[in-house]
mmCIF file of C-alpha atoms in Angstrom:
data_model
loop_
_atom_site.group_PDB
_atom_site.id
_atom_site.type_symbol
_atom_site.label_atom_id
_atom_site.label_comp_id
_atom_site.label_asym_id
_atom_site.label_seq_id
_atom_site.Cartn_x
_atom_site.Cartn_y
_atom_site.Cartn_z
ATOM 1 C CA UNK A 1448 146.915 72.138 41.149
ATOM 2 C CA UNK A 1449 146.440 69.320 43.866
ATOM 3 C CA UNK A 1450 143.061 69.472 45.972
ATOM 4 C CA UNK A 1451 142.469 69.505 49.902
ATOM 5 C CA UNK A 1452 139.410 69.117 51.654
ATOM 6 C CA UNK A 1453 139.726 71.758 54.576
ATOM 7 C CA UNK A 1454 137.171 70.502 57.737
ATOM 8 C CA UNK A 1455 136.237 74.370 58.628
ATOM 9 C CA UNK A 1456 134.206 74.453 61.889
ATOM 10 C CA UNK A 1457 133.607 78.486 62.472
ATOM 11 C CA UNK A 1458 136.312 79.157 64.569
ATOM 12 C CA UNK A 1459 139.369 81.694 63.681
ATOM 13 C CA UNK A 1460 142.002 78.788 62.800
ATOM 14 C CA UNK A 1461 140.180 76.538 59.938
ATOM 15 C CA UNK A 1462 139.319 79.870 58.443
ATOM 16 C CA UNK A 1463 143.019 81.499 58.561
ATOM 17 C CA UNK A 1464 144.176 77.837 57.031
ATOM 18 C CA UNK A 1465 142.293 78.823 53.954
ATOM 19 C CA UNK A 1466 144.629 81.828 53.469
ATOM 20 C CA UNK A 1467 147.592 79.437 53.720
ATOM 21 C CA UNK A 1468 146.478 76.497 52.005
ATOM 22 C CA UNK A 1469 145.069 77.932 48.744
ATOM 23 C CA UNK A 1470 148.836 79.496 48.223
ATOM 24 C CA UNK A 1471 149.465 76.099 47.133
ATOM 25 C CA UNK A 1472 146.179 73.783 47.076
ATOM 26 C CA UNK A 1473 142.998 74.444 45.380
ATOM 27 C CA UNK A 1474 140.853 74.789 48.166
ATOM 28 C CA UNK A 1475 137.473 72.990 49.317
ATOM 29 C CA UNK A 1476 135.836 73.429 52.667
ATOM 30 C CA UNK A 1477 134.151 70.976 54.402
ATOM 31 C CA UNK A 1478 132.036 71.113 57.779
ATOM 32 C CA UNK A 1479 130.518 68.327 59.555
ATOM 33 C CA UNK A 1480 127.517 69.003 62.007
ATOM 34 C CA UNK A 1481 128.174 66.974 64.789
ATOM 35 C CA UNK A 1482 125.939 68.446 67.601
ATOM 36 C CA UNK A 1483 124.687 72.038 66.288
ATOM 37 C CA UNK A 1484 127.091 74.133 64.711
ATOM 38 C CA UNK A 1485 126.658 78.114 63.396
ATOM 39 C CA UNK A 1486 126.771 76.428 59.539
ATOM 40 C CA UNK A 1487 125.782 79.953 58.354
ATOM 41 C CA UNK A 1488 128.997 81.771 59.691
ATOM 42 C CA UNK A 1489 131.109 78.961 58.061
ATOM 43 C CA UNK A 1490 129.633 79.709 54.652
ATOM 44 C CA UNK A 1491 129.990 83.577 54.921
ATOM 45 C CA UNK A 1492 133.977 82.476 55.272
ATOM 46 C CA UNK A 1493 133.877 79.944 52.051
ATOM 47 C CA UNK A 1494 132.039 82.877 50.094
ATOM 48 C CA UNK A 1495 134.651 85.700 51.206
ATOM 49 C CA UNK A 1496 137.261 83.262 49.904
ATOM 50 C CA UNK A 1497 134.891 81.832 46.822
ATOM 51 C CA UNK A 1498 135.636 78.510 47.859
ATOM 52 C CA UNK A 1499 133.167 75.008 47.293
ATOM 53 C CA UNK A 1500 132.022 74.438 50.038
ATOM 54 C CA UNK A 1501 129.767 71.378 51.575
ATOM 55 C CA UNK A 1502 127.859 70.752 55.234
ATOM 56 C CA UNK A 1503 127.483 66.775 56.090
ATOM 57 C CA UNK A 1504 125.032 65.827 59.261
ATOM 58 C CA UNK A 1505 126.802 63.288 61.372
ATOM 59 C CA UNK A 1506 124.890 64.092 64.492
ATOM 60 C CA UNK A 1507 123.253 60.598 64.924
ATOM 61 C CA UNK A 1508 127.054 58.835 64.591
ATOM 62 C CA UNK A 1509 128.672 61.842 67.004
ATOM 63 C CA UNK A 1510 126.355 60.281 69.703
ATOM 64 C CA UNK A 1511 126.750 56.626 68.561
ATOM 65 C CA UNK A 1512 130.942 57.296 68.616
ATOM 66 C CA UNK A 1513 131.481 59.868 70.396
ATOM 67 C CA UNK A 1514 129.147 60.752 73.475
ATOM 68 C CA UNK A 1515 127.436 57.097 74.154
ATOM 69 C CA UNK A 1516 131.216 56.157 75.061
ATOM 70 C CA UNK A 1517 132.249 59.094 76.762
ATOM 71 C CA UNK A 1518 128.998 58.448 78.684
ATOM 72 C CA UNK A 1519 129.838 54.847 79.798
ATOM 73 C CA UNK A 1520 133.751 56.199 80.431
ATOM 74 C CA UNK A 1521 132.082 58.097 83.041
ATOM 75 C CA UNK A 1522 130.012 55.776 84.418
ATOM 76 C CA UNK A 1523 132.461 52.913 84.991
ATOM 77 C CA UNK A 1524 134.045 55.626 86.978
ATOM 78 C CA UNK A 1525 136.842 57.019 84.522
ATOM 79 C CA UNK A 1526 137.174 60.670 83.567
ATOM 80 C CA UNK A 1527 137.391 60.141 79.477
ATOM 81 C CA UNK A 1528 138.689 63.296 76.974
ATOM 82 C CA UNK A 1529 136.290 62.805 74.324
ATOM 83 C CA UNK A 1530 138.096 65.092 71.857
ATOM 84 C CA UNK A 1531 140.873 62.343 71.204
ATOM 85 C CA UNK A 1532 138.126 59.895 70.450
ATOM 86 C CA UNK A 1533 136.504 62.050 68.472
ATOM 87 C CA UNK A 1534 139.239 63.134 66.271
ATOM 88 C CA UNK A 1535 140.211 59.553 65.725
ATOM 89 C CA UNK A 1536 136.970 57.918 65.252
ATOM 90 C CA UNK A 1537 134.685 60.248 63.850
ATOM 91 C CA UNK A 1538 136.521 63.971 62.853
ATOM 92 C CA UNK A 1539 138.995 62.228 60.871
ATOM 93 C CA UNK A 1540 137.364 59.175 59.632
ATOM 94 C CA UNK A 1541 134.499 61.134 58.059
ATOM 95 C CA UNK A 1542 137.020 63.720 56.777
ATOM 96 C CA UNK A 1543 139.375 60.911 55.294
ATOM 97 C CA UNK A 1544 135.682 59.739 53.643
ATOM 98 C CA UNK A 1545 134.685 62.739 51.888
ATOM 99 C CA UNK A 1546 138.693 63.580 51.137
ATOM 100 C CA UNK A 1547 138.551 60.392 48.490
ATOM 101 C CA UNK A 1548 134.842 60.802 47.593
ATOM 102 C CA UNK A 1549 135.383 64.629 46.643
ATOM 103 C CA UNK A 1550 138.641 63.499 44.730
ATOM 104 C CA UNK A 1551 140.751 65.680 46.777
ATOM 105 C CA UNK A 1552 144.502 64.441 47.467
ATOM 106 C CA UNK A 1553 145.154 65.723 50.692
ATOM 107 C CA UNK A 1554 143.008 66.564 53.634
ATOM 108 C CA UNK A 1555 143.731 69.390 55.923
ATOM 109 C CA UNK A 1556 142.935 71.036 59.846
ATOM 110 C CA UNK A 1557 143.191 74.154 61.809
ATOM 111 C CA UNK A 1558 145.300 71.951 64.511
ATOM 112 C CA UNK A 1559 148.316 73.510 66.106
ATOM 113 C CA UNK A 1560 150.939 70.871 65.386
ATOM 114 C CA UNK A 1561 153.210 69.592 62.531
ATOM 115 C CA UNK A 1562 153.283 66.493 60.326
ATOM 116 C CA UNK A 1563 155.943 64.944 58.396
ATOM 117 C CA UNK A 1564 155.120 63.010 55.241
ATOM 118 C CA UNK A 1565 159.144 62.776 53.973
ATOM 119 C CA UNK A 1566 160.517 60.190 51.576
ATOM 120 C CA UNK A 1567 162.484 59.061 55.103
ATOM 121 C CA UNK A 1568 160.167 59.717 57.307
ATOM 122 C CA UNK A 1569 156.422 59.032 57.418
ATOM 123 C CA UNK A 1570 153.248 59.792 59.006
ATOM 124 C CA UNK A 1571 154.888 61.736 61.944
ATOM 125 C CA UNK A 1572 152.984 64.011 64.548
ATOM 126 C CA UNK A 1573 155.132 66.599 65.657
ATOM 127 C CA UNK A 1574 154.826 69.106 68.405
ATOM 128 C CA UNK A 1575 153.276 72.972 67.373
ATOM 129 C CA UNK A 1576 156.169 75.083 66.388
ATOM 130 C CA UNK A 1577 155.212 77.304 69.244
ATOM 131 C CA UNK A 1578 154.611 75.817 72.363
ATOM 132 C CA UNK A 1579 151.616 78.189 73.474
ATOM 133 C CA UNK A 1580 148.931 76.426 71.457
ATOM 134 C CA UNK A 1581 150.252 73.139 70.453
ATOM 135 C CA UNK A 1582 147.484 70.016 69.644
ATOM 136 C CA UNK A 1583 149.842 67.736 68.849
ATOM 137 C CA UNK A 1584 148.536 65.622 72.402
ATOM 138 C CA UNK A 1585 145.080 65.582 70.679
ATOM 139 C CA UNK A 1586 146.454 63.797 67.343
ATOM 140 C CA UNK A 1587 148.417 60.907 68.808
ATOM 141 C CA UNK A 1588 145.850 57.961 67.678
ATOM 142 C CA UNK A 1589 145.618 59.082 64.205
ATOM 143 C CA UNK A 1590 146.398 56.529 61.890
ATOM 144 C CA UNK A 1591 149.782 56.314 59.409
ATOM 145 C CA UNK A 1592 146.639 56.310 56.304
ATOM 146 C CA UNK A 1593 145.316 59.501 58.038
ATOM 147 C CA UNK A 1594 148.421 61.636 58.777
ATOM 148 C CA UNK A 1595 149.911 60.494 55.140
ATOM 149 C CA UNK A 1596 147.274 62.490 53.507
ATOM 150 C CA UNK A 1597 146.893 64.821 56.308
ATOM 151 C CA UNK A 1598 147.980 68.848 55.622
ATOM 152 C CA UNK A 1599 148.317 71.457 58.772
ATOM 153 C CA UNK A 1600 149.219 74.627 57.636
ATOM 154 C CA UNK A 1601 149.319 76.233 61.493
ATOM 155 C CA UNK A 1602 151.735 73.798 62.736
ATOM 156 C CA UNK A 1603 154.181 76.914 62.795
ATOM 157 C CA UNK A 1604 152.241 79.840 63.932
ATOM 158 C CA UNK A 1605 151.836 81.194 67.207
ATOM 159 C CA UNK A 1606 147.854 82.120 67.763
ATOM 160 C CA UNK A 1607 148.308 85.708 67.929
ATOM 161 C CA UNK A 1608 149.925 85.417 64.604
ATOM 162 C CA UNK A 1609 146.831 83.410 63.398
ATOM 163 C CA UNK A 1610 144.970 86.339 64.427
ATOM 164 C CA UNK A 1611 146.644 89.126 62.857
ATOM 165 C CA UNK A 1612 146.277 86.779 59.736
ATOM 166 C CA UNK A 1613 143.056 86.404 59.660
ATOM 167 C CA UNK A 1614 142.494 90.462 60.482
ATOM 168 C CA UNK A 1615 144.329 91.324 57.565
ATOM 169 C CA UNK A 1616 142.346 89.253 55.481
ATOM 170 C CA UNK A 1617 139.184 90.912 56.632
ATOM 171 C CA UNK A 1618 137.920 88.133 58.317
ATOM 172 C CA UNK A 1619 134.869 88.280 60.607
ATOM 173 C CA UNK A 1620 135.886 86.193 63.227
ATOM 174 C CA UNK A 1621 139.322 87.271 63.709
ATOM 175 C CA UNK A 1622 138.613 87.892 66.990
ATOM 176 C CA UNK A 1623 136.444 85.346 67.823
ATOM 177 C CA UNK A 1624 137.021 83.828 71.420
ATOM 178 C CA UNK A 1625 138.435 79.999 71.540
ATOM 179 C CA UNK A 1626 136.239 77.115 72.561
ATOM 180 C CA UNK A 1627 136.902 76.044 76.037
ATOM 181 C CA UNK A 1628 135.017 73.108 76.959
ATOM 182 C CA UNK A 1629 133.459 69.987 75.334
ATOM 183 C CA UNK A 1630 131.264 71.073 72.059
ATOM 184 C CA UNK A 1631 128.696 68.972 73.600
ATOM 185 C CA UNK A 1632 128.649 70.191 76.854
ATOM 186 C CA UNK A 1633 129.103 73.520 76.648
ATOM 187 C CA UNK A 1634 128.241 74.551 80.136
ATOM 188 C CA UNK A 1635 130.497 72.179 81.541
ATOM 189 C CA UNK A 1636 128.868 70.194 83.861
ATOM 190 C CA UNK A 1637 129.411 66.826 82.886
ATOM 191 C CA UNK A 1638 127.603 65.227 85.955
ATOM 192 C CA UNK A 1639 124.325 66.843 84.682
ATOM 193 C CA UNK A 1640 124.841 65.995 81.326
ATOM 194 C CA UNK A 1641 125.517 62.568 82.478
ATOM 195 C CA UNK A 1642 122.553 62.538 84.818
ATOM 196 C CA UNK A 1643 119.903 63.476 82.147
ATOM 197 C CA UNK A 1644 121.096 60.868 79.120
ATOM 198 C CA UNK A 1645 122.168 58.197 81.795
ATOM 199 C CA UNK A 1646 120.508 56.197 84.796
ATOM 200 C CA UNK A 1647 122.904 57.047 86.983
ATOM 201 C CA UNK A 1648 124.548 55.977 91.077
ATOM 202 C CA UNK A 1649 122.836 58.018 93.527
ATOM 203 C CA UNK A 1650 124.163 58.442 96.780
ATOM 204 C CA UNK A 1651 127.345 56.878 98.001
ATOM 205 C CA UNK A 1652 130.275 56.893 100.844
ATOM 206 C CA UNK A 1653 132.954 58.876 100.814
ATOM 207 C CA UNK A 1654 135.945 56.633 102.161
ATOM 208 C CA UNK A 1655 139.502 57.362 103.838
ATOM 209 C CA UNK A 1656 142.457 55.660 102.994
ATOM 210 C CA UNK A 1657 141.961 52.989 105.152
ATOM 211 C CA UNK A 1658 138.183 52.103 103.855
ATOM 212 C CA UNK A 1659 136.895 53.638 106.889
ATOM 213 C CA UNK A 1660 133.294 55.324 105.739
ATOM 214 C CA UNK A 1661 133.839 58.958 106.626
ATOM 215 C CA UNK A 1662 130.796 60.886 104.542
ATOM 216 C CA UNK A 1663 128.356 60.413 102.151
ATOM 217 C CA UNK A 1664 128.656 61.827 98.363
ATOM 218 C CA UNK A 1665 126.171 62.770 95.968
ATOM 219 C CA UNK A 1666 127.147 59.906 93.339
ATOM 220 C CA UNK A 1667 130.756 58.985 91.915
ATOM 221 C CA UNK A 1668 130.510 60.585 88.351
ATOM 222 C CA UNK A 1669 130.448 64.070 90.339
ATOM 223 C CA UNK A 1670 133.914 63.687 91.378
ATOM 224 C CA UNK A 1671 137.401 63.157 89.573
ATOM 225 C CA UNK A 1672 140.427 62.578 90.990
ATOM 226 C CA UNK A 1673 142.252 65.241 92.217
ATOM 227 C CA UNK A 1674 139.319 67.324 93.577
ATOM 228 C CA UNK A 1675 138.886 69.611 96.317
ATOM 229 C CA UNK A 1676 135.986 71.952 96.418
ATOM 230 C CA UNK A 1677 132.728 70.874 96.298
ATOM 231 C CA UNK A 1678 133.216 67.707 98.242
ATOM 232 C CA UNK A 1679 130.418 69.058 101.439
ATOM 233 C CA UNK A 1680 132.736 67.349 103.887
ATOM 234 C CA UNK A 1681 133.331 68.653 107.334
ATOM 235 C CA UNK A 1682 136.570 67.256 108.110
ATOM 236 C CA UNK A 1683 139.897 68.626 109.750
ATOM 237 C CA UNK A 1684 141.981 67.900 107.131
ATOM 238 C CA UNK A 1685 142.235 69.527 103.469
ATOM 239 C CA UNK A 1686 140.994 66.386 101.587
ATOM 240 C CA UNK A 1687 141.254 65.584 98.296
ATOM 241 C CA UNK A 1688 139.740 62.835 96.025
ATOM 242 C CA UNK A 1689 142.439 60.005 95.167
ATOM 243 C CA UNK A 1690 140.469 57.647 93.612
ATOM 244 C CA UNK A 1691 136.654 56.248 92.640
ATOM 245 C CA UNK A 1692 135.318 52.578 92.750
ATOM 246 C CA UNK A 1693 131.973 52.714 90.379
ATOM 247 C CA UNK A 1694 131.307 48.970 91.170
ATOM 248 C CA UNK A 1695 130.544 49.764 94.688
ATOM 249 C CA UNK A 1696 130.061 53.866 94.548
ATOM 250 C CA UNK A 1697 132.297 54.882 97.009
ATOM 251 C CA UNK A 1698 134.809 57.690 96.434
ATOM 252 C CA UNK A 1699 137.820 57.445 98.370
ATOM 253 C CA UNK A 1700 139.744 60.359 100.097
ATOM 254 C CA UNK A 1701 142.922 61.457 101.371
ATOM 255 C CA UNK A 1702 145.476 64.164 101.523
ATOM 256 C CA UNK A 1703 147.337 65.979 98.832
ATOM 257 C CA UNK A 1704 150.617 63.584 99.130
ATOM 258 C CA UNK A 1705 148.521 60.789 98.360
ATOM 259 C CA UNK A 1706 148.122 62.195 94.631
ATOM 260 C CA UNK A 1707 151.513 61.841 93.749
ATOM 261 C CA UNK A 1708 151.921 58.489 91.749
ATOM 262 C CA UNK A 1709 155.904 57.303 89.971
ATOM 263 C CA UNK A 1710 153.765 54.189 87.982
ATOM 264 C CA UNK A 1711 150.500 53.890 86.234
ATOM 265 C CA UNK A 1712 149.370 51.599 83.285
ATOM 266 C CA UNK A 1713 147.653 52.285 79.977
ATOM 267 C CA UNK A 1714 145.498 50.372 77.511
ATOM 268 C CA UNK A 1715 144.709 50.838 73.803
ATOM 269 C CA UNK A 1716 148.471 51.716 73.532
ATOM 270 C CA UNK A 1717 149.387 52.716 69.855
ATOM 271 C CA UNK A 1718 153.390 52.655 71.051
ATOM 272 C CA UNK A 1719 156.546 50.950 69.838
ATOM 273 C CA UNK A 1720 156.874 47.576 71.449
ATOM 274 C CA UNK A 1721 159.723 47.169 73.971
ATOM 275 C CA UNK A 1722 160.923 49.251 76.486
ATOM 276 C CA UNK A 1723 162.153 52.522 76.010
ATOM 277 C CA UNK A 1724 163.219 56.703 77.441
ATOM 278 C CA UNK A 1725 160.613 59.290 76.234
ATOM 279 C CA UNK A 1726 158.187 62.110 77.890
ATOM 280 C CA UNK A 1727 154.892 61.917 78.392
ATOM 281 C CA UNK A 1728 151.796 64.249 78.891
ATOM 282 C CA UNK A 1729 149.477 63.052 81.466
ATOM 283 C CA UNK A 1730 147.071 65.722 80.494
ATOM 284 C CA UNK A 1731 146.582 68.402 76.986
ATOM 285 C CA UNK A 1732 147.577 71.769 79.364
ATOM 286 C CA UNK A 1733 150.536 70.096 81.239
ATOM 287 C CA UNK A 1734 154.153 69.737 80.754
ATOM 288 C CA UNK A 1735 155.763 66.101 79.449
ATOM 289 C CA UNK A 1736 157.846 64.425 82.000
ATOM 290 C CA UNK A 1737 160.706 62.414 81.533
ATOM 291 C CA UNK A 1738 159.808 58.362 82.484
ATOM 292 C CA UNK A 1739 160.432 55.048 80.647
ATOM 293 C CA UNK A 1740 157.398 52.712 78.857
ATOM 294 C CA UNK A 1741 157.686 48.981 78.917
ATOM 295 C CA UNK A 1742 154.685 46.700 77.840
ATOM 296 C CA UNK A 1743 151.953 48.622 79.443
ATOM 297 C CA UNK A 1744 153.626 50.183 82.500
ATOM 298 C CA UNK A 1745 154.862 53.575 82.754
ATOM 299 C CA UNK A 1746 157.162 54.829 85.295
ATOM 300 C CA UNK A 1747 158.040 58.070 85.999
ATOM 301 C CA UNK A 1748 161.035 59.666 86.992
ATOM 302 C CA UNK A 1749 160.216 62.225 89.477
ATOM 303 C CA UNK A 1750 156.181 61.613 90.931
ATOM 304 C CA UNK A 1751 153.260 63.472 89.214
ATOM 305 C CA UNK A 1752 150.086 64.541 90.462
ATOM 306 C CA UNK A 1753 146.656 63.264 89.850
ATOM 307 C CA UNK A 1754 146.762 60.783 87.101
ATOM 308 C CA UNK A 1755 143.715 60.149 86.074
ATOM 309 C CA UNK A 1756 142.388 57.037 84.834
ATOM 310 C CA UNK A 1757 140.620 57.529 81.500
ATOM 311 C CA UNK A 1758 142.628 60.170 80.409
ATOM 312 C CA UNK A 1759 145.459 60.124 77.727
ATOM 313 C CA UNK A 1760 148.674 59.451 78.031
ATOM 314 C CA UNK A 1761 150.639 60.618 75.305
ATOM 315 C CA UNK A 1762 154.458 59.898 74.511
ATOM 316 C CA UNK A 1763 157.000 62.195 72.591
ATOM 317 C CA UNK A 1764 160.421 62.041 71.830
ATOM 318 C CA UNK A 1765 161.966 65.458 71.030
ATOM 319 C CA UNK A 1766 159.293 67.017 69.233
ATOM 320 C CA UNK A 1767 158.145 64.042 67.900
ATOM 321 C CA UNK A 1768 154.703 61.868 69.136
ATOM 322 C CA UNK A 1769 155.654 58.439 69.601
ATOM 323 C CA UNK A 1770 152.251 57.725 70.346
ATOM 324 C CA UNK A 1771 149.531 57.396 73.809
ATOM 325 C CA UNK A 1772 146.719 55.345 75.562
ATOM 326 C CA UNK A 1773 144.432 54.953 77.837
ATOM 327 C CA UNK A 1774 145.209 55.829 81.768
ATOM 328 C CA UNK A 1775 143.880 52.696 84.075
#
């Protein structure tokens, strides 16, 4: 029977892929300490299923890869999504490492989305199955080496499926709530985070669309585009942030039609060269929107709100990922 190495972090999905996978695979789990993780729950799941099962500590490299980057994202004024870094540069790399060193042949996920290793077609991301929890957005930088060994057993299953899984089984976090922000910041407040690793921009000016000063801020990495509240602005109008300049500090203003952008550019594009039709996603919780992609640019047909820059952009075609980058 073929081996896969099964990265199990706690949580209700890598622990209902074990059900699933070990139909067909034996199974090893595998869980990689990043930034403090509840190892002991995770083993209570490999001994309920009599699995091997092994803990690695990568917590020095998650803040050399991971958070030192997302730091300086922030800093030079971009609002980054460290998850798609971190399953490309660190998640799967180390998984891919200990996948060969174990002398598994495939490696496998909890990940909502579908890949397709064919004789005709390889190394393909594909959108969830179900649309109400799909991760495909959060896969599109994976390399073809990664996704050809790469095994998600979920890619069809709706989460309240996963859970009634995992409840027949007997297992102890069937019910277990989802993760909603960063792992490393699980508060959510980014600024502060940022503030106490970081020497960071104190005070600043707020700016209209003109350049006129109109206010002063508290510091540019405690705004992102698209923002409302919080901005401690008396002003007449319902202003919203359109943009940041970390160079000089400022943090520039406007109204709500002023969001709306039909072209942006991206960097550290994985895509097909040329020009071509597809969808993107601007963000991981939004809809794709019909545009086309030509050497960088991407223009939309019908205006979207808020793009951000240092978020992903990711492409699809059908259900299929054609690839992403970087918002500028």
């Amino acid at each position: 029977m073929k081996k896969v190495l099964l990265a199990m972090s706690g949580g209700v999905d890598s622990s209902a892929a074990v059900i699933l996978l070990r139909e067909h695979y034996e199974v090893i789990g595998v869980t990689f300490d990043f930034c403090g993780i509840d190892v002991d729950g995770v083993k209570k799941i490999a001994e309920q299923f009599n699995i091997k099962h092994y803990v690695f500590d990568y917590r020095r490299e998650f803040i050399e890869r991971v958070i030192e980057p997302f730091n300086q994202a922030w800093l030079n004024g971009e609002t980054p999504n460290p998850c798609t870094h971190c399953n490309r540069y660190m998640k799967f790399d180390v998984l891919m490492k200990h996948t060969d060193e174990l002398g598994c042949d495939y490696m496998a996920t909890g990940h909502y989305a579908r890949v397709e290793n064919g004789i005709l077609k390889k190394g393909l991301i594909k959108s969830a199955g179900t649309n109400n929890k799909d991760q495909s957005y959060m896969l599109y930088n994976l390399s073809k080496e990664m996704l050809s060994k790469l095994v998600l057993p979920l890619g069809n299953m709706s989460k309240s499926a996963v859970r009634e899984l995992a409840g027949e089984h007997g297992l102890l976090n069937a019910d277990k709530p989802d993760s909603q922000d960063i792992c490393f910041i699980p508060d959510g407040d980014y600024a502060a985070f940022i503030g106490e690793n970081c020497d960071v921009p104190e005070g600043g000016d707020f700016l209209d669309m003109g350049g006129r000063v109109i206010g002063r801020h508290k510091g540019h990495i405690h705004y992102t585009v698209g923002q409302r509240r919080g901005l401690e602005l008396s002003n007449s109008q319902r202003l919203y942030v359109i943009g940041k300049d970390a160079r000089d500090n400022t943090v520039t203003l406007g109204e709500e039609s002023e969001l709306f952008l039909s072209e942006f550019k991206i960097k550290n594009s994985n895509l097909p060269v040329g020009e071509f039709r597809c969808c993107v996603k601007i963000r991981y919780s939004q809809n794709d929107y019909p545009c086309v992609v030509k050497d960088g640019n991407v223009i939309l047909d019908v205006p979207q709100k808020a793009i951000t820059a240092g978020q992903c952009a990711v492409f699809y075609k059908d259900e299929v990922v054609l690839g992403g980058g970087i918002i500028v």
